[in-house]
CSV table of C-alpha atoms and ligand atoms in Angstrom, one decimal:
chain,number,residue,atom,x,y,z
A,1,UNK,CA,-32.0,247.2,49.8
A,2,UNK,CA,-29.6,244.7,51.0
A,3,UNK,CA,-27.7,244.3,54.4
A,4,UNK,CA,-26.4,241.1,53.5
A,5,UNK,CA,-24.6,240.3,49.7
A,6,UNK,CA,-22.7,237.0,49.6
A,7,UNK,CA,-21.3,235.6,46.3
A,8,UNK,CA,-19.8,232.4,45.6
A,9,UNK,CA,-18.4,232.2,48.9
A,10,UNK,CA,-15.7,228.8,49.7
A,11,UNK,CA,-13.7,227.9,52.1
A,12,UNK,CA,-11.7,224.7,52.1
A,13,UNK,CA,-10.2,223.2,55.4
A,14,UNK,CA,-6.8,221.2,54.2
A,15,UNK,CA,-8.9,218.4,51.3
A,16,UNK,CA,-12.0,219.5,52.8
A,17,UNK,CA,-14.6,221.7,50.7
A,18,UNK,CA,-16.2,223.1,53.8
A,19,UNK,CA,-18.1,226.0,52.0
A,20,UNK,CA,-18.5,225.2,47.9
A,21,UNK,CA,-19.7,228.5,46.7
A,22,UNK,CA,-22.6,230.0,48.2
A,23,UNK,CA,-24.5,232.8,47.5
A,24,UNK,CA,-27.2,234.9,49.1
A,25,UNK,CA,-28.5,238.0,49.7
A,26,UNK,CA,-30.9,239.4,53.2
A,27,UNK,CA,-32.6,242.4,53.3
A,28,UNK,CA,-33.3,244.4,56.9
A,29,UNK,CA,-36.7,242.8,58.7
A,30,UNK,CA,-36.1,239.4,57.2
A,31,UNK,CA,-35.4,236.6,59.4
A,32,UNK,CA,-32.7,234.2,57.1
A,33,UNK,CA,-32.3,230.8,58.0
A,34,UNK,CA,-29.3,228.5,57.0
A,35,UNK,CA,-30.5,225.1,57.7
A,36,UNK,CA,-28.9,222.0,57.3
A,37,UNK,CA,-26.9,219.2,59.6
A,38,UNK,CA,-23.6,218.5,61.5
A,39,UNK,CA,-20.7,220.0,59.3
A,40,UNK,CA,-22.8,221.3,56.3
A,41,UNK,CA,-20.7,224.8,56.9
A,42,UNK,CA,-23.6,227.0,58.8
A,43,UNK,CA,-20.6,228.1,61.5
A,44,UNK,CA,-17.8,228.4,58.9
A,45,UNK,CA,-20.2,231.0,56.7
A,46,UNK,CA,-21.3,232.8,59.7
A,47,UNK,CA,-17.8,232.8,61.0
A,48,UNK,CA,-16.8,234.3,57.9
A,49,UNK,CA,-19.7,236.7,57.2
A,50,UNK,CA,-18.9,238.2,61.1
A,51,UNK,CA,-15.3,238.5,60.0
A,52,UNK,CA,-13.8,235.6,62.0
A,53,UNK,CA,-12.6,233.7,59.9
A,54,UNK,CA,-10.9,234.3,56.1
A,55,UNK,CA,-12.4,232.8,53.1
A,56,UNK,CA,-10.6,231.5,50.2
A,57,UNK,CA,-12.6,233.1,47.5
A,58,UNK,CA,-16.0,235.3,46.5
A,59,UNK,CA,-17.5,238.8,48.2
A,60,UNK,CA,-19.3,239.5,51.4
A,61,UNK,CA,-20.4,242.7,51.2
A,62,UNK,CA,-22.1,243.6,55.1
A,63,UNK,CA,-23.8,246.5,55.5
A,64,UNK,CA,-21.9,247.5,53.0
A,65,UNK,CA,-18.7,247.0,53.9
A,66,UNK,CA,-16.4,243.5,53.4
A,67,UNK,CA,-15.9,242.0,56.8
A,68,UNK,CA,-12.0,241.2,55.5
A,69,UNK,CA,-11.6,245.2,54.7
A,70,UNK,CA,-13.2,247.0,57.4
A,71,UNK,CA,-13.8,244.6,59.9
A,72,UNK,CA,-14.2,247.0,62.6
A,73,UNK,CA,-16.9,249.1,60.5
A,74,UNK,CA,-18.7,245.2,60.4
A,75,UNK,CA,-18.2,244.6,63.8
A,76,UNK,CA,-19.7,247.6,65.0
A,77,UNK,CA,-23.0,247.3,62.9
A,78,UNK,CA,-23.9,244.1,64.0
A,79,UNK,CA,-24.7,241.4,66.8
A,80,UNK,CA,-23.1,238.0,67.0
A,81,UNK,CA,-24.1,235.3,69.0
A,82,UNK,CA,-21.5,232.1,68.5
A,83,UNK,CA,-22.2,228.3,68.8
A,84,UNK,CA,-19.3,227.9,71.3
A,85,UNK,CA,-18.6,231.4,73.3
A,86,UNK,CA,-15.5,231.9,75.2
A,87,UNK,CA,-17.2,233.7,78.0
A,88,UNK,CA,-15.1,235.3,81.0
A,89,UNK,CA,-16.0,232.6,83.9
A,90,UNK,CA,-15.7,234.9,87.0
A,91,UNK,CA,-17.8,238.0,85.6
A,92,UNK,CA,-21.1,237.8,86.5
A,93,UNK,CA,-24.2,237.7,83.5
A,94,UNK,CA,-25.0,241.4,84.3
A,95,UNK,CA,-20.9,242.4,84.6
A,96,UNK,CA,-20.6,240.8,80.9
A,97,UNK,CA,-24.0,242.3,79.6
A,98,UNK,CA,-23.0,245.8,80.4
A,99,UNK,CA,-19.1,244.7,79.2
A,100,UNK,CA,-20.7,243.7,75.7
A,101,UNK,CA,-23.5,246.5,75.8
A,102,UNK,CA,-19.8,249.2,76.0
A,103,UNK,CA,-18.3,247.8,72.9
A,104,UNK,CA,-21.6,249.8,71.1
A,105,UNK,CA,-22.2,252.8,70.4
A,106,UNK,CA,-26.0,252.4,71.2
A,107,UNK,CA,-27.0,249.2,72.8
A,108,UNK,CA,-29.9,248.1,74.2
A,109,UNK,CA,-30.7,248.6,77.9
A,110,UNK,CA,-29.2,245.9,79.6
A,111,UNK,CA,-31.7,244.9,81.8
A,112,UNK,CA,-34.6,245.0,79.1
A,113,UNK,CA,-31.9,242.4,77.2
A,114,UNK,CA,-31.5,240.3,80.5
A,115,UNK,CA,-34.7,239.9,81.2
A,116,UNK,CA,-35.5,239.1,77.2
A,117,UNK,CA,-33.4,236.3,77.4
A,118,UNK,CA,-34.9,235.1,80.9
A,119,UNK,CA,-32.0,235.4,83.2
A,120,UNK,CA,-33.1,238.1,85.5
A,121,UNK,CA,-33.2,236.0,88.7
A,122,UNK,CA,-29.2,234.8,87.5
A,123,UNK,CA,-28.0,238.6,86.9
A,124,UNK,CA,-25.6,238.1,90.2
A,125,UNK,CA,-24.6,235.0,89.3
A,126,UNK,CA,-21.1,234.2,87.8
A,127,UNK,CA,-21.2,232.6,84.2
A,128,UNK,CA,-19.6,229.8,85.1
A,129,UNK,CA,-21.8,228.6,87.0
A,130,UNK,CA,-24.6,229.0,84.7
A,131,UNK,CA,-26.5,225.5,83.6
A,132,UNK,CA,-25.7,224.9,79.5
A,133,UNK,CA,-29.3,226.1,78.3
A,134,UNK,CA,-28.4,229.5,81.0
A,135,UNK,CA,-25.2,230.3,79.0
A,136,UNK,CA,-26.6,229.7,75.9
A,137,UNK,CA,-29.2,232.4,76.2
A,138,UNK,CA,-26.5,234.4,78.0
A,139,UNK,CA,-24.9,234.1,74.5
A,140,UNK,CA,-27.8,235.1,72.7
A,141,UNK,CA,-28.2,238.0,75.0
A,142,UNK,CA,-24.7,239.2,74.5
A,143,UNK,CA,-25.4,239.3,70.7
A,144,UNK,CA,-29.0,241.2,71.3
A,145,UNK,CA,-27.2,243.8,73.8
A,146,UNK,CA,-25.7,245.0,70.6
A,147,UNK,CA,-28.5,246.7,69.0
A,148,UNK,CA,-27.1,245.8,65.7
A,149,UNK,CA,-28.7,246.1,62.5
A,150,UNK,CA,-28.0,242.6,62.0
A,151,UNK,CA,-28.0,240.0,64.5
A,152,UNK,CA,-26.3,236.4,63.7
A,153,UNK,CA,-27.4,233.6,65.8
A,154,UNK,CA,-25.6,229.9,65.3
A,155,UNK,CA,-27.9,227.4,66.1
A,156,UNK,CA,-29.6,229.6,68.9
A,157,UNK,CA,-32.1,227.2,70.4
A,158,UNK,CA,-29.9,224.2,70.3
A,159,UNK,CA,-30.1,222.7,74.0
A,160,UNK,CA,-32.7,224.1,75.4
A,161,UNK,CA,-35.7,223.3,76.7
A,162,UNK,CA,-39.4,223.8,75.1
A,163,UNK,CA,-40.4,226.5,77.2
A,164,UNK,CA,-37.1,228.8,76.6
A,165,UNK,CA,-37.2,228.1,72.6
A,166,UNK,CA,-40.6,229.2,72.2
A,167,UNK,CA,-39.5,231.9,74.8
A,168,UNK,CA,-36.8,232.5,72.6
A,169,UNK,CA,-38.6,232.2,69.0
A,170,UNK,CA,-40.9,235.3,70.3
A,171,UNK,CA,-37.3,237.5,71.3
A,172,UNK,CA,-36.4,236.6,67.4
A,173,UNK,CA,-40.0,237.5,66.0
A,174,UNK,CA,-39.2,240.6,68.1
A,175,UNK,CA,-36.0,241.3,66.4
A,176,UNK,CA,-37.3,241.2,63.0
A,177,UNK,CA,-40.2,243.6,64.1
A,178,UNK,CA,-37.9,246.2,65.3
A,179,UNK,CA,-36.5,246.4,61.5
A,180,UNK,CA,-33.2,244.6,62.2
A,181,UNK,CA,-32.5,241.2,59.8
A,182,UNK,CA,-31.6,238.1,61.9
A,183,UNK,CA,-29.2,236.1,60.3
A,184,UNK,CA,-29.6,232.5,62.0
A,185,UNK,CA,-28.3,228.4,61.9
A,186,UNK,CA,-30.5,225.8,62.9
A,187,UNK,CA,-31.3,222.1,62.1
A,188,UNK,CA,-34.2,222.4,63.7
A,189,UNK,CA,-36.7,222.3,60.1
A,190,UNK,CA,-39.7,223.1,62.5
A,191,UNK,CA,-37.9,225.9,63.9
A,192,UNK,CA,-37.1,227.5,60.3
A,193,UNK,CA,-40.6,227.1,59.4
A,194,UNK,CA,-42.0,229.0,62.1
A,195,UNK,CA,-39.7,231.6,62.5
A,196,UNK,CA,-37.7,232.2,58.6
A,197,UNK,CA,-38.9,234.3,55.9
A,198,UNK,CA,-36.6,232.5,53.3
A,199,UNK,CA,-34.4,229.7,54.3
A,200,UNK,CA,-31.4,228.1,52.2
A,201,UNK,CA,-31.1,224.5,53.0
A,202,UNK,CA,-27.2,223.9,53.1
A,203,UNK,CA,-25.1,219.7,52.6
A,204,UNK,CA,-21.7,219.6,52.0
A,205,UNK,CA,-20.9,223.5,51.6
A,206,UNK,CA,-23.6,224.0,48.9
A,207,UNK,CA,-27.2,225.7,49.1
A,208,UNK,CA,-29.5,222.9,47.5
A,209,UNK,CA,-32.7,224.8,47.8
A,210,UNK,CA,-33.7,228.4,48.9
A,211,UNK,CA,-36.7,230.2,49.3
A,212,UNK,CA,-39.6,231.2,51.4
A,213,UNK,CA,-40.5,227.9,53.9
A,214,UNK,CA,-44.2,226.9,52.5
A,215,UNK,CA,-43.8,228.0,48.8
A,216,UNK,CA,-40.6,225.7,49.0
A,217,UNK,CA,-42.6,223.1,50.2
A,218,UNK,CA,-45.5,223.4,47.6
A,219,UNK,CA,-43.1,224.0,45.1
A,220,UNK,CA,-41.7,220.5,46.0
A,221,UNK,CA,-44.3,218.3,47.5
A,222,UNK,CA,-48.1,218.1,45.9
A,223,UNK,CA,-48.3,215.1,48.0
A,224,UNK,CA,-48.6,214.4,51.2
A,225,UNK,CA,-46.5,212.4,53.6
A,226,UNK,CA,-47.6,209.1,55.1
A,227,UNK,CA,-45.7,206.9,57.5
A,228,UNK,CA,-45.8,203.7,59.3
A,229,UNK,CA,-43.5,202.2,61.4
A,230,UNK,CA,-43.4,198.4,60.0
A,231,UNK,CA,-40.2,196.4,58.7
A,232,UNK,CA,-42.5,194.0,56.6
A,233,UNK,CA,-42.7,196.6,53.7
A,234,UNK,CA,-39.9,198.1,53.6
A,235,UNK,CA,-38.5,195.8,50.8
A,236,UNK,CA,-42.3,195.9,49.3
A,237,UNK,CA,-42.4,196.6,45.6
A,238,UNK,CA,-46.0,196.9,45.2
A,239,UNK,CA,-46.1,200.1,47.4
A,240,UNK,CA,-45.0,201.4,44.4
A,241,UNK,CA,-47.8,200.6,42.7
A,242,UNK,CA,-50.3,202.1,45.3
A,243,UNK,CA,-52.7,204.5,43.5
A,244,UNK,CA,-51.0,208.1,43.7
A,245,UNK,CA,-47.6,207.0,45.5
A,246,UNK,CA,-44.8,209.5,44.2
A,247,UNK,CA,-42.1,208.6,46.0
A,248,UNK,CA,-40.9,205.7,48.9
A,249,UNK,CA,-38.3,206.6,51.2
A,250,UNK,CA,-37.4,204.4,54.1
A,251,UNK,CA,-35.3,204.7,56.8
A,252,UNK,CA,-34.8,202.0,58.9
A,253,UNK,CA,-38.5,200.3,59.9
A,254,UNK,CA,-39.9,203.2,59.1
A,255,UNK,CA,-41.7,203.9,55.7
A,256,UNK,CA,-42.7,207.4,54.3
A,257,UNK,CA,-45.1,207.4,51.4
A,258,UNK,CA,-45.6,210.6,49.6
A,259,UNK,CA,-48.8,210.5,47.9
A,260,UNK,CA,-50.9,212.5,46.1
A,261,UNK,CA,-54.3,210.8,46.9
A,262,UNK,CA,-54.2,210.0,50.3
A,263,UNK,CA,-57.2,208.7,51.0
A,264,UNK,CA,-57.1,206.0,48.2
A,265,UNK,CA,-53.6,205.2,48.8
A,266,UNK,CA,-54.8,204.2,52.3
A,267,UNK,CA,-57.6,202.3,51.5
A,268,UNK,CA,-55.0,200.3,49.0
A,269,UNK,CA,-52.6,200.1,51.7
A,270,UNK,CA,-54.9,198.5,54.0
A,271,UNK,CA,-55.7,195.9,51.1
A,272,UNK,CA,-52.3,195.5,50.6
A,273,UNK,CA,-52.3,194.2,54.3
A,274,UNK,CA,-55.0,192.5,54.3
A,275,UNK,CA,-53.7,190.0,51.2
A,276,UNK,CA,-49.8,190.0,52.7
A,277,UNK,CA,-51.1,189.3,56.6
A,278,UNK,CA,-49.0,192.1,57.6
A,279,UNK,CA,-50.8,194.7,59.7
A,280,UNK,CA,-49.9,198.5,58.7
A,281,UNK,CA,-50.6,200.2,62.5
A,282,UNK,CA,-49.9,203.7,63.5
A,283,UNK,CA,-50.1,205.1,60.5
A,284,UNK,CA,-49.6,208.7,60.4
A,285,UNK,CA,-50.9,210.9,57.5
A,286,UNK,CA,-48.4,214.9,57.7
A,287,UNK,CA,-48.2,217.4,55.3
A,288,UNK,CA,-44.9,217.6,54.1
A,289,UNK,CA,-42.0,220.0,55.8
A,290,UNK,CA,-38.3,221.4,55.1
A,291,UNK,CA,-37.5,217.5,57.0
A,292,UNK,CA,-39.0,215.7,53.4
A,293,UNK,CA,-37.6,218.5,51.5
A,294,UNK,CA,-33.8,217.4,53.0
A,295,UNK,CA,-34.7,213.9,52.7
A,296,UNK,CA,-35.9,214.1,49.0
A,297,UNK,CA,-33.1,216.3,47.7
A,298,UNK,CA,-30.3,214.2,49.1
A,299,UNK,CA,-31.5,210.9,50.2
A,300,UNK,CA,-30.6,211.6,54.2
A,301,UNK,CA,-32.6,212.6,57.2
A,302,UNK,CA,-30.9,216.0,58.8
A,303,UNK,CA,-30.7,214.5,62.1
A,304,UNK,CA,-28.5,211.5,61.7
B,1,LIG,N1,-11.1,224.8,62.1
B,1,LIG,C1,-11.4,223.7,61.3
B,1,LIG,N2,-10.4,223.0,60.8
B,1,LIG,C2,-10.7,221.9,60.1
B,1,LIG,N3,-12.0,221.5,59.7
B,1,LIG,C3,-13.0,222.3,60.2
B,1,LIG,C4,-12.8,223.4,61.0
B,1,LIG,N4,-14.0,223.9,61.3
B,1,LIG,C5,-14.9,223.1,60.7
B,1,LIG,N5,-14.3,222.1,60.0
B,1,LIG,C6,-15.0,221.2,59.2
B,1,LIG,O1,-15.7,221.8,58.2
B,1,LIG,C7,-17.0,221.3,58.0
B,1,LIG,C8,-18.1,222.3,58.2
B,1,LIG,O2,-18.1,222.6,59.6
B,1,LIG,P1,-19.0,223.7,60.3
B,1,LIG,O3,-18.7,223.9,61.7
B,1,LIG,O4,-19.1,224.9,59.4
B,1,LIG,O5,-20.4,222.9,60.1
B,1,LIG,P2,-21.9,223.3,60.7
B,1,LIG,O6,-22.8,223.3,59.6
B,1,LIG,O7,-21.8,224.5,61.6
B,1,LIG,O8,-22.1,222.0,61.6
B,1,LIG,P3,-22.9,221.9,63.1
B,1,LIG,O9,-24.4,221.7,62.7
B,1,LIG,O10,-22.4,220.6,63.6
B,1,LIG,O11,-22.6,223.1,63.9
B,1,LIG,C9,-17.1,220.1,58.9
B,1,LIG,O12,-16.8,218.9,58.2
B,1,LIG,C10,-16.0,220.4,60.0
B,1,LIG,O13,-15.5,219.1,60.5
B,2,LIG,MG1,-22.1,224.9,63.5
């Protein structure tokens, strides 16, 4: 079962191929991540798959209905949550909970949702004068109020602060228990790891990789990442030649090795150092993430 079918979905802005033909499919209790960075087309999908915004070509089929067709049948079904809310500056966070909570046929107790979202203590206070981390999780609480069987959240936990996105990653863990699917943005890799049961990784409009978060990564990396901060090697050609070494990629003074044999590509390293005179310090050994799986399909950190 399905409550999500996109095929080939584009939409061009003017010369611009915004979204090149993507396709996807969520199922209910799955948390779906579209991750990539600024302007891959995460809001332009979501804006379409909510019913928005009009594409120029494939099907959305949402809880079995197109958003374009029955957008009030859509609407109705599901909770959105938008990177840039217009929200009524004079109401107060409770006055636009219970607002939202009306437009549903069976939303969620608006207090319970209030207090999910940590803004009990502001429920008098106007939105406007909500902080920017306060109105974002006023935003996602307007989307949760819905009780929808799908929830879309654009880049939810952009902004704020540690405490609140953890907060926040145990409300979405929630959401997925309940049964609904949560459809969400992020270019946070760390957050997609810990939170998404299959991720598409999105640049320029097109899914370059999709699947469940670790088996991606295994499927991509055998090796491990090793870094070091030090400009002396980025131009060095014998790293290359460092016993297990896969792959160099370095950005700026920083230099990532991805090795199979990490021990023996360190104690090489070290030699290499020893012969050039160039110290290799704070070395750091990771195993890979969804970050080296962005930077080794396309060349580019996510977070310019
Ligand atoms: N209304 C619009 N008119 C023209 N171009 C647009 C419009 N909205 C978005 N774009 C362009 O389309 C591309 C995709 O934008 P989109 O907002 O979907 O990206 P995104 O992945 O959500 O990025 P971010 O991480 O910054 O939110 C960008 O190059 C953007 O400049
Ligand atoms: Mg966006």
């Amino acid at each position: 079962m399905t409550c999500i079918k996109v095929k080939d979905l584009k939409k061009s802005y003017g010369s611009l191929q915004a979204v090149d033909g993507i396709s996807f499919e969520v199922r209910p209790g799955e948390i779906y991540g579209l991750l990539g960075p600024n302007g891959a087309g995460k809001t332009t999908t979501i804006e379409m798959l909510v019913g928005l915004r009009t594409r120029d070509s494939g099907t959305v089929d949402i809880l079995g209905y197109d958003p374009q067709v029955a957008p009030e049948k859509v609407k109705s079904g599901i909770g959105v949550q938008l990177q840039s809310p217009a929200m009524f500056p004079r109401l107060t966070v409770l006055e636009l909970v219970e607002l939202f909570a009306s437009f549903y046929q069976d939303p969620l107790p608006v207090d319970e949702v209030i207090e999910m979202v940590g803004l009990t203590e502001k429920k008098k206070a106007q939105s406007r004068k909500l902080s920017g981390g306060q109105m974002h999780r006023l935003a996602i609480a307007l989307a949760i109020v819905s009780n929808g069987r799908i929830i879309f959240l654009d880049e939810p936990t952009t902004g704020l602060d540690p405490q609140a996105r953890r907060n926040l990653w145990e409300v979405i863990l929630g959401l997925k228990k309940s049964g609904k699917a949560v459809f969400l943005t992020t270019h946070y890799m760390d957050e997609a790891e810990k939170l998404c049961d299959w991720v598409a990784i999105v640049d320029q409009g097109r899914i370059i990789a999709e699947g469940h978060p670790e088996t991606l990564i295994d499927e991509h990396f055998k090796e491990r990442a090793l870094e070091f901060e030090q400009p002396a090697y980025v131009n060095e050609k014998r790293l290359e030649k460092l016993t297990g070494v896969k792959k160099i990629v370095t950005d700026g003074d920083l230099v990532t090795l991805y090795t199979e044999t990490v021990s023996q590509t360190i104690a090489e390293l070290f030699d290499l150092a020893k012969e050039t005179g160039q110290p290799v310090n704070d070395i750091a050994v990771r195993r890979s993430t969804l970050e080296d799986l962005f930077l080794k399909l396309t060349g580019r950190r996510i977070r310019e």
